[in-house]
Coordinates of N, CA, C and O and ligand atoms in Angstrom, one line a residue:
M1 N -12.7 35.8 127.6 CA -12.5 36.1 129.1 C -12.4 37.6 129.2 O -11.8 38.3 128.4
C2 N -13.0 38.2 130.3 CA -13.1 39.6 130.4 C -11.8 40.2 130.9 O -10.9 39.4 131.4
I3 N -11.6 41.5 130.8 CA -10.3 42.1 131.1 C -9.9 41.9 132.6 O -8.8 41.7 132.9
F4 N -10.9 42.0 133.5 CA -10.6 41.8 134.9 C -10.3 40.3 135.2 O -9.4 40.0 136.0
C5 N -10.9 39.4 134.5 CA -10.5 37.9 134.7 C -9.1 37.7 134.2 O -8.3 37.0 134.8
K6 N -8.7 38.4 133.1 CA -7.3 38.3 132.7 C -6.3 38.9 133.7 O -5.3 38.4 133.9
I7 N -6.7 40.0 134.3 CA -5.9 40.6 135.4 C -5.8 39.6 136.5 O -4.7 39.4 137.1
I8 N -6.9 39.0 136.9 CA -6.9 38.1 138.1 C -6.0 36.9 137.8 O -5.3 36.4 138.6
N9 N -6.0 36.4 136.5 CA -5.2 35.3 136.1 C -3.8 35.7 135.8 O -3.0 34.9 135.2
N10 N -3.4 37.0 136.0 CA -2.1 37.5 135.7 C -1.7 37.4 134.2 O -0.5 37.3 133.9
E11 N -2.7 37.4 133.4 CA -2.5 37.4 131.9 C -2.2 38.8 131.4 O -1.5 39.0 130.4
I12 N -2.7 39.8 132.1 CA -2.3 41.2 131.8 C -1.9 41.9 133.1 O -2.4 41.5 134.2
P13 N -1.0 42.8 133.0 CA -0.4 43.4 134.3 C -1.4 44.3 135.0 O -2.3 44.9 134.4
S14 N -1.2 44.4 136.3 CA -2.0 45.4 137.1 C -1.2 45.7 138.3 O -0.1 45.1 138.6
K15 N -1.6 46.7 139.0 CA -1.0 47.1 140.3 C -1.9 46.5 141.4 O -2.9 47.1 141.7
K16 N -1.5 45.4 141.9 CA -2.3 44.7 142.9 C -2.1 45.3 144.3 O -1.0 45.4 144.8
V17 N -3.2 45.7 144.9 CA -3.2 46.4 146.2 C -3.4 45.3 147.3 O -2.9 45.4 148.4
Y18 N -4.2 44.3 146.9 CA -4.6 43.2 147.9 C -5.1 42.0 147.1 O -5.6 42.1 146.0
E19 N -4.8 40.8 147.7 CA -5.3 39.6 147.1 C -5.5 38.6 148.2 O -4.7 38.4 149.1
D20 N -6.6 37.8 148.2 CA -6.8 36.6 149.0 C -7.4 35.5 148.1 O -7.4 35.7 146.9
D21 N -8.0 34.5 148.7 CA -8.5 33.4 147.9 C -9.6 33.8 147.0 O -9.9 33.2 146.0
D22 N -10.4 34.8 147.5 CA -11.7 35.1 146.8 C -11.7 36.5 146.2 O -12.6 36.8 145.3
V23 N -10.8 37.4 146.6 CA -11.0 38.8 146.3 C -9.6 39.4 145.8 O -8.6 39.0 146.3
V24 N -9.7 40.3 144.8 CA -8.5 41.0 144.3 C -8.8 42.5 144.3 O -10.0 42.9 144.0
A25 N -7.8 43.3 144.7 CA -8.0 44.8 144.6 C -6.8 45.3 143.8 O -5.7 44.9 144.0
I26 N -7.1 46.2 142.8 CA -6.0 46.8 142.0 C -6.2 48.3 141.9 O -7.3 48.8 142.2
L27 N -5.2 49.0 141.6 CA -5.3 50.4 141.3 C -6.0 50.6 140.0 O -5.7 49.9 139.0
D28 N -7.0 51.5 140.0 CA -7.7 51.8 138.7 C -6.6 52.5 137.8 O -5.9 53.4 138.2
I29 N -6.6 52.0 136.6 CA -5.6 52.5 135.6 C -5.8 54.0 135.4 O -4.9 54.7 135.0
S30 N -7.0 54.4 135.6 CA -7.3 55.8 135.4 C -7.8 56.4 136.7 O -8.9 56.3 137.1
Q31 N -6.8 57.0 137.4 CA -7.0 57.4 138.8 C -7.9 58.6 138.9 O -7.5 59.7 138.7
A32 N -9.2 58.4 139.3 CA -10.1 59.5 139.5 C -9.6 60.4 140.7 O -9.8 61.6 140.7
G33 N -9.0 59.7 141.7 CA -8.4 60.4 142.8 C -7.2 59.6 143.2 O -7.1 58.4 142.9
Y34 N -6.2 60.2 143.9 CA -5.0 59.5 144.3 C -5.3 58.3 145.2 O -5.9 58.4 146.3
G35 N -5.0 57.1 144.7 CA -5.3 55.9 145.4 C -6.5 55.2 145.0 O -6.9 54.1 145.6
H36 N -7.2 55.6 143.9 CA -8.4 55.0 143.4 C -8.2 53.5 143.2 O -7.3 53.1 142.4
T37 N -9.0 52.7 143.9 CA -8.8 51.3 143.9 C -10.1 50.6 143.5 O -11.2 51.0 143.8
L38 N -9.9 49.4 142.8 CA -11.1 48.6 142.4 C -11.0 47.3 143.1 O -10.0 46.6 143.1
V39 N -12.1 46.9 143.8 CA -12.1 45.7 144.5 C -13.1 44.7 143.8 O -14.3 45.1 143.5
M40 N -12.7 43.5 143.6 CA -13.6 42.6 142.8 C -13.5 41.1 143.3 O -12.4 40.7 143.8
P41 N -14.5 40.3 143.0 CA -14.4 38.9 143.3 C -13.5 38.2 142.3 O -13.4 38.7 141.1
K42 N -12.8 37.2 142.6 CA -12.0 36.4 141.6 C -12.9 35.7 140.6 O -12.5 35.6 139.5
K43 N -14.0 35.3 141.1 CA -15.0 34.6 140.1 C -15.7 35.7 139.4 O -16.0 36.8 139.9
H44 N -16.0 35.4 138.1 CA -16.7 36.4 137.3 C -18.2 36.4 137.5 O -18.9 35.5 137.3
Y45 N -18.7 37.6 138.0 CA -20.1 37.9 138.1 C -20.3 39.2 137.4 O -19.4 40.1 137.7
E46 N -21.3 39.4 136.7 CA -21.5 40.6 135.9 C -21.7 41.9 136.8 O -21.1 42.9 136.6
N47 N -22.5 41.7 137.8 CA -22.9 42.9 138.6 C -23.5 42.5 139.9 O -23.6 41.4 140.3
I48 N -23.9 43.5 140.6 CA -24.5 43.3 142.0 C -25.7 42.4 142.0 O -26.1 41.8 143.0
L49 N -26.4 42.4 140.8 CA -27.6 41.6 140.7 C -27.3 40.1 140.5 O -28.1 39.2 140.7
E50 N -26.1 39.8 140.1 CA -25.6 38.5 139.8 C -24.8 37.8 140.9 O -24.8 36.6 141.0
I51 N -24.1 38.6 141.6 CA -23.1 38.1 142.6 C -23.9 37.5 143.8 O -24.8 38.1 144.3
P52 N -23.5 36.2 144.2 CA -24.2 35.7 145.4 C -23.8 36.4 146.7 O -22.7 37.0 146.7
D53 N -24.7 36.3 147.7 CA -24.5 37.0 148.9 C -23.2 36.7 149.6 O -22.5 37.7 150.1
N54 N -22.7 35.5 149.6 CA -21.5 35.1 150.3 C -20.3 35.8 149.6 O -19.4 36.3 150.3
E55 N -20.3 35.8 148.3 CA -19.2 36.5 147.5 C -19.2 38.0 147.7 O -18.2 38.6 147.9
Y56 N -20.5 38.5 147.7 CA -20.7 39.9 147.9 C -20.1 40.4 149.3 O -19.4 41.4 149.4
S57 N -20.4 39.6 150.3 CA -19.9 39.9 151.7 C -18.4 39.9 151.7 O -17.8 40.8 152.4
K58 N -17.8 39.0 151.0 CA -16.3 38.9 151.0 C -15.7 40.2 150.3 O -14.8 40.8 150.8
V59 N -16.3 40.6 149.2 CA -15.9 41.8 148.5 C -16.0 43.0 149.4 O -15.1 43.8 149.6
M60 N -17.2 43.1 150.0 CA -17.5 44.3 150.8 C -16.6 44.4 152.1 O -16.3 45.5 152.6
S61 N -16.3 43.2 152.6 CA -15.4 43.2 153.8 C -14.0 43.7 153.4 O -13.4 44.5 154.1
A62 N -13.6 43.3 152.2 CA -12.3 43.8 151.7 C -12.4 45.3 151.4 O -11.5 46.1 151.7
V63 N -13.5 45.8 150.9 CA -13.7 47.2 150.6 C -13.6 48.0 151.9 O -12.9 49.0 152.0
K64 N -14.2 47.5 153.0 CA -14.0 48.2 154.3 C -12.6 48.3 154.8 O -12.1 49.3 155.2
K65 N -11.9 47.1 154.7 CA -10.5 47.0 155.2 C -9.6 47.9 154.4 O -8.8 48.7 154.9
L66 N -9.9 47.9 153.1 CA -9.0 48.7 152.2 C -9.3 50.2 152.3 O -8.4 51.1 152.2
S67 N -10.6 50.5 152.6 CA -10.9 51.9 152.8 C -10.2 52.5 154.1 O -9.7 53.6 154.1
E68 N -10.2 51.6 155.1 CA -9.5 52.0 156.3 C -8.0 52.2 156.0 O -7.3 53.1 156.5
K69 N -7.4 51.3 155.3 CA -6.0 51.3 155.0 C -5.6 52.5 154.1 O -4.7 53.3 154.4
I70 N -6.5 52.8 153.1 CA -6.2 54.0 152.3 C -6.4 55.2 153.1 O -5.6 56.2 153.0
N71 N -7.4 55.2 153.9 CA -7.6 56.4 154.8 C -6.4 56.7 155.7 O -6.0 57.8 155.8
K72 N -5.8 55.6 156.2 CA -4.7 55.7 157.1 C -3.4 56.2 156.3 O -2.7 57.1 156.8
N73 N -3.2 55.6 155.2 CA -1.9 55.9 154.5 C -2.0 57.1 153.5 O -1.0 57.8 153.4
V74 N -3.1 57.2 152.8 CA -3.2 58.3 151.9 C -3.8 59.6 152.5 O -3.5 60.7 152.1
K75 N -4.5 59.4 153.6 CA -5.1 60.6 154.3 C -5.9 61.5 153.5 O -5.7 62.7 153.4
P76 N -6.9 61.0 152.8 CA -7.8 61.8 152.0 C -8.8 62.6 153.0 O -8.8 62.3 154.1
D77 N -9.5 63.6 152.4 CA -10.5 64.3 153.2 C -11.8 63.5 153.3 O -12.6 63.7 154.1
G78 N -12.0 62.6 152.3 CA -13.2 61.8 152.2 C -13.0 60.6 151.3 O -11.9 60.5 150.7
I79 N -14.0 59.7 151.3 CA -13.9 58.6 150.4 C -15.3 58.3 149.8 O -16.3 58.4 150.5
N80 N -15.3 58.0 148.5 CA -16.5 57.5 147.9 C -16.4 56.0 147.6 O -15.3 55.6 147.0
V81 N -17.4 55.3 148.0 CA -17.4 53.8 147.6 C -18.6 53.7 146.6 O -19.7 54.0 147.0
I82 N -18.2 53.2 145.4 CA -19.2 53.3 144.4 C -19.2 52.0 143.5 O -18.2 51.4 143.3
N83 N -20.4 51.6 143.2 CA -20.6 50.5 142.2 C -21.5 51.0 141.1 O -22.5 51.6 141.3
N84 N -21.1 50.7 139.8 CA -21.9 51.0 138.7 C -22.5 49.7 138.2 O -21.7 48.8 137.9
T85 N -23.8 49.6 138.1 CA -24.4 48.4 137.6 C -25.1 48.7 136.3 O -26.1 49.5 136.2
N86 N -24.6 48.1 135.2 CA -25.2 48.2 133.9 C -24.7 49.5 133.2 O -24.4 50.5 133.9
E87 N -24.8 49.4 131.9 CA -24.3 50.5 131.1 C -24.9 51.9 131.4 O -24.3 52.9 131.5
A88 N -26.2 51.8 131.7 CA -27.0 53.1 132.0 C -26.4 53.8 133.2 O -26.6 55.0 133.4
A89 N -25.8 53.0 134.1 CA -25.2 53.6 135.3 C -23.7 53.8 135.2 O -23.1 54.2 136.1
G90 N -23.2 53.6 134.0 CA -21.8 53.9 133.7 C -20.9 52.7 133.8 O -19.6 52.9 133.8
Q91 N -21.4 51.5 133.9 CA -20.5 50.3 134.0 C -19.9 50.0 132.6 O -20.6 50.0 131.6
T92 N -18.6 50.0 132.6 CA -17.9 49.7 131.4 C -17.2 48.4 131.3 O -16.9 47.8 130.3
V93 N -16.8 47.8 132.5 CA -16.2 46.5 132.6 C -17.3 45.6 133.3 O -17.6 45.9 134.4
M94 N -17.7 44.6 132.6 CA -18.8 43.8 133.1 C -18.4 42.6 134.0 O -18.8 41.5 133.8
H95 N -17.5 43.0 134.9 CA -17.1 42.0 135.9 C -17.3 42.8 137.2 O -16.7 43.9 137.4
Y96 N -18.2 42.4 138.1 CA -18.5 43.2 139.3 C -17.3 43.7 140.0 O -16.4 43.0 140.3
H97 N -17.4 45.0 140.3 CA -16.3 45.6 141.1 C -16.8 46.9 141.8 O -17.8 47.4 141.4
V98 N -16.1 47.2 142.9 CA -16.4 48.4 143.7 C -15.3 49.3 143.6 O -14.1 49.0 143.8
H99 N -15.6 50.6 143.4 CA -14.6 51.7 143.3 C -14.4 52.2 144.7 O -15.4 52.6 145.4
I100 N -13.2 52.4 145.2 CA -12.9 53.2 146.4 C -12.1 54.4 145.9 O -11.0 54.3 145.3
I101 N -12.8 55.6 146.0 CA -12.2 56.8 145.4 C -11.9 57.8 146.6 O -12.8 58.4 147.2
P102 N -10.6 57.9 146.9 CA -10.2 58.9 147.9 C -10.6 60.3 147.4 O -10.4 60.6 146.2
R103 N -11.1 61.1 148.2 CA -11.6 62.5 147.8 C -10.8 63.5 148.6 O -10.4 63.3 149.8
F104 N -10.5 64.7 148.0 CA -9.8 65.7 148.6 C -10.6 67.0 148.4 O -11.2 67.2 147.4
K105 N -10.5 67.9 149.5 CA -11.2 69.2 149.4 C -10.9 69.9 148.1 O -9.7 69.9 147.7
D106 N -11.9 70.4 147.4 CA -11.7 71.1 146.2 C -11.2 70.3 145.0 O -10.7 70.8 144.0
D107 N -11.2 68.9 145.1 CA -10.9 68.2 143.9 C -12.1 68.4 143.0 O -13.1 68.9 143.3
D108 N -11.8 68.1 141.7 CA -12.8 68.5 140.7 C -13.8 67.4 140.3 O -14.4 67.4 139.3
I109 N -13.8 66.4 141.2 CA -14.7 65.2 140.8 C -16.2 65.6 141.0 O -16.5 66.1 142.1
R110 N -17.0 65.4 140.0 CA -18.4 65.8 140.2 C -19.2 64.5 139.8 O -19.2 64.0 138.7
F111 N -20.0 64.0 140.8 CA -20.9 63.0 140.5 C -22.2 63.7 140.2 O -22.5 64.8 140.7
I112 N -23.0 63.2 139.2 CA -24.2 63.9 138.7 C -25.3 63.8 139.8 O -25.8 62.8 140.1
T113 N -25.5 65.0 140.4 CA -26.6 65.1 141.4 C -27.5 66.3 141.0 O -27.5 67.2 141.8
P114 N -28.2 66.2 139.9 CA -29.0 67.4 139.6 C -30.2 67.5 140.6 O -30.6 66.5 141.1
D115 N -30.7 68.6 140.8 CA -31.8 68.9 141.7 C -33.1 68.6 141.0 O -33.5 69.3 140.1
H116 N -33.7 67.4 141.3 CA -34.9 67.0 140.6 C -36.2 67.6 141.3 O -37.3 67.4 140.8
Q117 N -36.0 68.4 142.3 CA -37.1 69.1 143.0 C -38.3 68.3 143.1 O -39.4 68.6 142.6
N118 N -38.2 67.2 143.9 CA -39.4 66.3 144.2 C -40.2 66.0 142.9 O -41.4 66.2 142.9
K119 N -39.5 65.4 141.9 CA -40.2 65.1 140.7 C -41.2 64.0 140.9 O -42.1 63.9 140.1
Y120 N -41.0 63.2 141.9 CA -41.9 62.0 142.1 C -42.7 62.1 143.4 O -42.3 62.8 144.3
D121 N -43.8 61.4 143.4 CA -44.7 61.3 144.6 C -44.1 60.2 145.5 O -44.0 59.1 145.1
L122 N -43.5 60.6 146.6 CA -42.8 59.7 147.4 C -43.6 58.5 147.9 O -43.1 57.4 148.1
D123 N -44.9 58.8 148.2 CA -45.8 57.7 148.6 C -45.9 56.6 147.5 O -45.9 55.4 147.8
E124 N -46.0 57.1 146.3 CA -46.1 56.2 145.1 C -44.8 55.4 145.0 O -44.8 54.2 144.7
V125 N -43.7 56.1 145.1 CA -42.3 55.5 145.0 C -42.2 54.5 146.1 O -41.7 53.3 145.8
L126 N -42.5 54.8 147.3 CA -42.4 53.9 148.4 C -43.2 52.6 148.2 O -42.7 51.5 148.4
K127 N -44.4 52.7 147.7 CA -45.3 51.6 147.3 C -44.6 50.7 146.3 O -44.5 49.5 146.4
K128 N -44.0 51.3 145.3 CA -43.4 50.6 144.2 C -42.1 49.9 144.7 O -41.9 48.7 144.4
V129 N -41.3 50.6 145.4 CA -40.0 50.0 145.9 C -40.3 48.8 146.8 O -39.5 47.8 146.8
C130 N -41.4 48.9 147.6 CA -41.6 47.9 148.6 C -42.6 46.8 148.2 O -42.9 45.9 148.9
E131 N -43.0 46.8 146.9 CA -44.1 45.8 146.5 C -43.5 44.4 146.4 O -42.4 44.2 146.3
Ligands
AMP201 P1 -16.8 50.9 135.6 O1 -17.0 52.1 134.6 O2 -17.5 51.1 136.9 O3 -17.1 49.6 134.9 O4 -15.3 50.9 136.0 C1 -14.3 50.3 135.2 C2 -13.0 50.9 135.7 O5 -12.0 50.0 135.2 C3 -12.7 52.2 135.0 O6 -12.5 53.2 136.1 C4 -11.4 52.0 134.3 O7 -10.5 53.1 134.4 C5 -10.8 50.7 135.0 N1 -10.0 49.9 134.1 C6 -10.2 49.5 132.9 N2 -9.2 48.7 132.4 C7 -8.3 48.6 133.4 C8 -7.1 48.0 133.6 N3 -6.5 47.2 132.7 N4 -6.5 48.1 134.8 C9 -7.0 48.8 135.8 N5 -8.2 49.5 135.7 C10 -8.8 49.4 134.5
ZN202 ZN1 -14.4 38.6 134.5

């Protein structure tokens, strides 16, 4: 059983922010920003490519509500909502989850956004993406 399934089953401790029949939200053990929260389905799906639409909708609905709640109570300057899919994208726990990361002016969080200077032909990319 994966670590998040164990948390959902209360086999290992966590700081639960929210829970309903289908969704759980916990504080990330390693707070990238004050209030960093992980939202996940109770059922185990590996990633966004595996989770069915109805479960995805429930998770994202909770993500919106929790973003509003965190915004109201924590009062960050901004919020990042992030999902990492597969190891190449930085996924370390293979149970689908969404990060809500409160952001503050001058915090030191850097997401990698190198300037690729139009490395690709956008018409070719568009054709590929839409095929
Ligand atoms: P990701 O890299 O997108 O798969 O995110 C996994 C996240 O889970 C990381 O930010 C970890 O800090 C967090 N994490 C790992 N183990 C635990 C745990 N036991 N309780 C809470 N958060 C955890
Ligand atoms: Zn799991």
